[in-house]
Amino acid sequence: MDFQFTSEQELFRQEVRDFLEEEIRNGTFQPMCDGWIQGYSPEFTKKVAEKGWIGLSWPKEYGGQGRSHIDRLVLTEEMLRYGAPAACHWFADRQIGNAIMAYGTEELQQEFLPKILKGEAYVGLGMSEPEAGSDLASLQTRAVEDGDDYVITGQKMWTSCARFMTHVYLVARTDHDAPKHRGISEFVVDATLPGITIQPTIDITGSEAWGEVFYDNVRVPKKYLIGEKNRGFYQILNQLDYERAGLERLMGNYPLFDALIQFSKETERNGVPLCKDQSIRQKLAQLQVEFEAGRLLTYRVVLVIEEGRAPNVEAAMAKAYCTTFEQRLASVATEILGLYGQLLAESKWTPILGMAPHSYLGSKGYSLQAGTTEVLRNIVATRGLGLPAE
Ligand SMILES: Cc1cc2nc3c(=O)[nH]c(=O)nc-3n(C[C@H](O)[C@H](O)[C@H](O)COP(=O)(O)OP(=O)(O)OC[C@H]3O[C@@H](n4cnc5c(N)ncnc54)[C@H](O)[C@@H]3O)c2cc1C
């Protein structure tokens, strides 16, 4: 088996690196942890769109570049390595565009896909509710048909990018009498419609990347339904595989990993560089081994997608493993950096830009978002290993 990338893929990797390094030199961004989900930069997204790197692997008939999923893997790996601020386009590129291509009407595709490709549609994910998280099928937000519209009422929690989204991907109940999995539909909704109120959720890191979104009799034209009415839950399950599948679950904090290695080389304790200390070398080597294992699990997911299969068990396995790697990385970073390492970015005494406490706190949520580790392990056990559900 050949584990190498092709020379074309390596050239593409270099092209992406050159672009990102140039953007850093130009001051468009500074590498950050969680840039894929918290890094707001319309300017950067526009430049990525101009390169044709949004929708890279979408089929050409939908305006994409028709490139392989491995090319997209190379692209995202480099975006994450450099901590690029990609939140404006990440979700639409990763999953909502795909959902619209797979299930949307031609009218919806023609209206929406070009906006995503041009980097003009910033889509947040509106699924979870106060009483519907792991058991998403319990959701209560309702969409009731009225003439040419659906009228939407309810409350969502943890909607990603709520602060700046132009559109929200929304799941709502369209049949209250049907069994709970069979009465749900998917929509893509203009986030500026009357009746929508967005309230930021300030998380443990102080970030406002997510929000609570309230829908009070919001009139959404019927053409914004994605796919078949009441069949939304089955479409969501497919989409969640893609949401869990990416390298962002492994490399969201790569700038911290990189900076930690650099810090260990440059910092002396008792006259000796940290990187010569046996226990620190051991910790860093262990992290590198775990990182490589996570990378292979994620590559496997991409190969499954490339074969045209949905990466269900593979994505569950990769996300469960990779997010716990990110939590260990943050823990080891705070150990190596010592007490100063716990200072936040605002402090002039904090090493490596305060990335360690940000990751330490932020990574706690990684094993909850997009499916908790317990739920993912259940998927591996039942669907992967064939163990009984009860
Ligand atoms: C940082 C962050 C970002 C998020 N981003 C988004 C977003 O963009 N869009 C969105 O819609 N939602 C988002 N969420 C919400 C996320 O999807 C939910 O938090 C998650 O699904 C868990 O739901 P819950 O919090 O209601 O916990 P619950 O579902 O109530 O679970 C509580 C505990 O019970 C366990 N549990 C539940 N069911 C089972 C089971 N069947 N077997 C074993 N254990 C089980 C869980 O693992 C967990 O430990 C985000 C959450 C966080 C923390």
Short mmCIF file of C-alpha atoms in Angstrom, two decimals, residues 50-188:
data_model
loop_
_atom_site.label_atom_id
_atom_site.label_comp_id
_atom_site.label_asym_id
_atom_site.label_seq_id
_atom_site.Cartn_x
_atom_site.Cartn_y
_atom_site.Cartn_z
CA GLU A 50 -11.26 33.72 -5.45
CA LYS A 51 -8.75 30.87 -5.44
CA GLY A 52 -11.61 28.42 -6.13
CA TRP A 53 -10.94 26.68 -2.82
CA ILE A 54 -14.50 26.83 -1.53
CA GLY A 55 -16.34 23.91 -3.11
CA LEU A 56 -13.01 22.42 -4.21
CA SER A 57 -14.41 18.88 -4.35
CA TRP A 58 -17.94 19.81 -5.42
CA PRO A 59 -18.87 18.54 -8.89
CA LYS A 60 -18.25 20.98 -11.73
CA GLU A 61 -21.92 21.05 -12.74
CA TYR A 62 -22.63 22.75 -9.42
CA GLY A 63 -19.84 25.30 -9.88
CA GLY A 64 -17.21 23.41 -7.87
CA GLN A 65 -13.74 22.45 -9.04
CA GLY A 66 -14.47 18.72 -9.28
CA ARG A 67 -11.25 17.93 -7.43
CA SER A 68 -10.80 14.85 -5.24
CA HIS A 69 -11.62 14.66 -1.53
CA ILE A 70 -7.93 14.03 -0.95
CA ASP A 71 -7.16 17.44 -2.47
CA ARG A 72 -9.68 18.93 -0.05
CA LEU A 73 -7.96 17.06 2.76
CA VAL A 74 -4.65 18.66 1.77
CA LEU A 75 -6.31 22.09 1.66
CA THR A 76 -7.97 21.76 5.06
CA GLU A 77 -4.86 20.24 6.64
CA GLU A 78 -2.87 23.33 5.69
CA MET A 79 -5.64 25.76 6.71
CA LEU A 80 -5.64 24.13 10.14
CA ARG A 81 -1.86 23.89 10.41
CA TYR A 82 -1.67 27.67 9.93
CA GLY A 83 -4.67 28.39 12.16
CA ALA A 84 -6.44 30.28 9.36
CA PRO A 85 -9.66 32.23 10.16
CA ALA A 86 -12.02 30.16 8.04
CA ALA A 87 -15.26 30.17 10.05
CA CYS A 88 -17.23 32.27 7.56
CA HIS A 89 -17.16 29.56 4.91
CA TRP A 90 -16.26 26.35 6.76
CA PHE A 91 -19.75 24.95 7.43
CA ALA A 92 -21.27 25.80 4.07
CA ASP A 93 -18.25 24.31 2.29
CA ARG A 94 -18.11 21.21 4.47
CA GLN A 95 -21.73 20.15 4.71
CA ILE A 96 -24.53 22.57 3.85
CA GLY A 97 -23.53 22.91 0.20
CA ASN A 98 -23.41 19.12 -0.01
CA ALA A 99 -26.88 18.82 1.55
CA ILE A 100 -28.31 21.30 -0.95
CA MET A 101 -26.64 19.49 -3.86
CA ALA A 102 -27.95 16.13 -2.65
CA TYR A 103 -31.47 17.08 -1.63
CA GLY A 104 -32.28 20.67 -2.63
CA THR A 105 -34.48 21.70 -5.55
CA GLU A 106 -32.83 23.13 -8.64
CA GLU A 107 -34.19 26.57 -7.72
CA LEU A 108 -32.58 26.39 -4.28
CA GLN A 109 -29.32 25.14 -5.76
CA GLN A 110 -29.22 27.96 -8.29
CA GLU A 111 -29.91 30.58 -5.68
CA PHE A 112 -27.68 29.32 -2.92
CA LEU A 113 -24.66 27.42 -4.22
CA PRO A 114 -23.10 30.40 -6.08
CA LYS A 115 -23.32 32.48 -2.87
CA ILE A 116 -21.39 29.80 -0.98
CA LEU A 117 -18.80 29.51 -3.73
CA LYS A 118 -18.28 33.27 -3.79
CA GLY A 119 -17.75 33.27 -0.02
CA GLU A 120 -20.87 35.34 0.58
CA ALA A 121 -23.07 32.90 2.54
CA TYR A 122 -21.92 32.34 6.12
CA VAL A 123 -24.02 29.46 7.42
CA GLY A 124 -24.49 28.61 11.11
CA LEU A 125 -25.74 25.22 12.32
CA GLY A 126 -29.05 25.36 14.16
CA MET A 127 -29.90 21.91 15.46
CA SER A 128 -29.59 21.63 19.26
CA GLU A 129 -32.28 22.92 21.63
CA PRO A 130 -32.51 23.19 25.42
CA GLU A 131 -34.25 19.79 25.52
CA ALA A 132 -32.71 18.21 22.42
CA GLY A 133 -28.98 17.48 22.20
CA SER A 134 -27.86 13.87 21.79
CA ASP A 135 -31.48 12.95 21.26
CA LEU A 136 -31.95 15.46 18.46
CA ALA A 137 -35.20 13.85 17.35
CA SER A 138 -36.84 15.33 20.48
CA LEU A 139 -36.59 18.84 19.02
CA GLN A 140 -39.61 21.07 19.49
CA THR A 141 -39.02 24.03 17.15
CA ARG A 142 -41.98 23.85 14.81
CA ALA A 143 -42.47 24.83 11.19
CA VAL A 144 -46.12 25.11 10.18
CA GLU A 145 -47.24 25.45 6.56
CA ASP A 146 -49.15 28.66 5.81
CA GLY A 147 -49.74 29.53 2.14
CA ASP A 148 -46.38 29.80 0.39
CA ASP A 149 -44.44 29.85 3.64
CA TYR A 150 -43.47 27.83 6.67
CA VAL A 151 -43.96 29.74 9.92
CA ILE A 152 -41.19 28.84 12.35
CA THR A 153 -41.32 29.16 16.14
CA GLY A 154 -38.89 27.86 18.73
CA GLN A 155 -35.48 28.17 20.35
CA LYS A 156 -32.07 26.83 19.36
CA MET A 157 -28.90 26.63 21.45
CA TRP A 158 -25.25 26.51 20.46
CA THR A 159 -25.88 27.73 16.94
CA SER A 160 -22.40 28.07 15.50
CA CYS A 161 -21.38 31.43 13.99
CA ALA A 162 -24.66 32.94 15.24
CA ARG A 163 -22.94 36.28 15.76
CA PHE A 164 -22.16 36.79 12.09
CA MET A 165 -24.07 34.17 10.08
CA THR A 166 -25.97 35.39 7.03
CA HIS A 167 -27.97 32.13 6.93
CA VAL A 168 -28.80 29.39 9.34
CA TYR A 169 -29.22 25.72 8.61
CA LEU A 170 -32.27 24.90 10.69
CA VAL A 171 -34.01 21.68 11.62
CA ALA A 172 -37.64 21.92 12.73
CA ARG A 173 -40.65 19.73 13.38
CA THR A 174 -43.08 19.75 10.48
CA ASP A 175 -45.39 17.02 11.77
CA HIS A 176 -46.24 16.97 15.46
CA ASP A 177 -48.33 13.82 15.28
CA ALA A 178 -45.84 11.57 13.51
CA PRO A 179 -43.32 9.42 15.46
CA LYS A 180 -40.56 11.82 16.50
CA HIS A 181 -37.95 10.78 13.90
CA ARG A 182 -40.47 11.05 11.08
CA GLY A 183 -41.77 14.58 11.50
CA ILE A 184 -38.60 16.65 11.05
CA SER A 185 -37.46 18.78 8.09
CA GLU A 186 -34.37 20.75 7.11
CA PHE A 187 -34.29 24.40 6.00
CA VAL A 188 -31.78 27.01 5.05
#
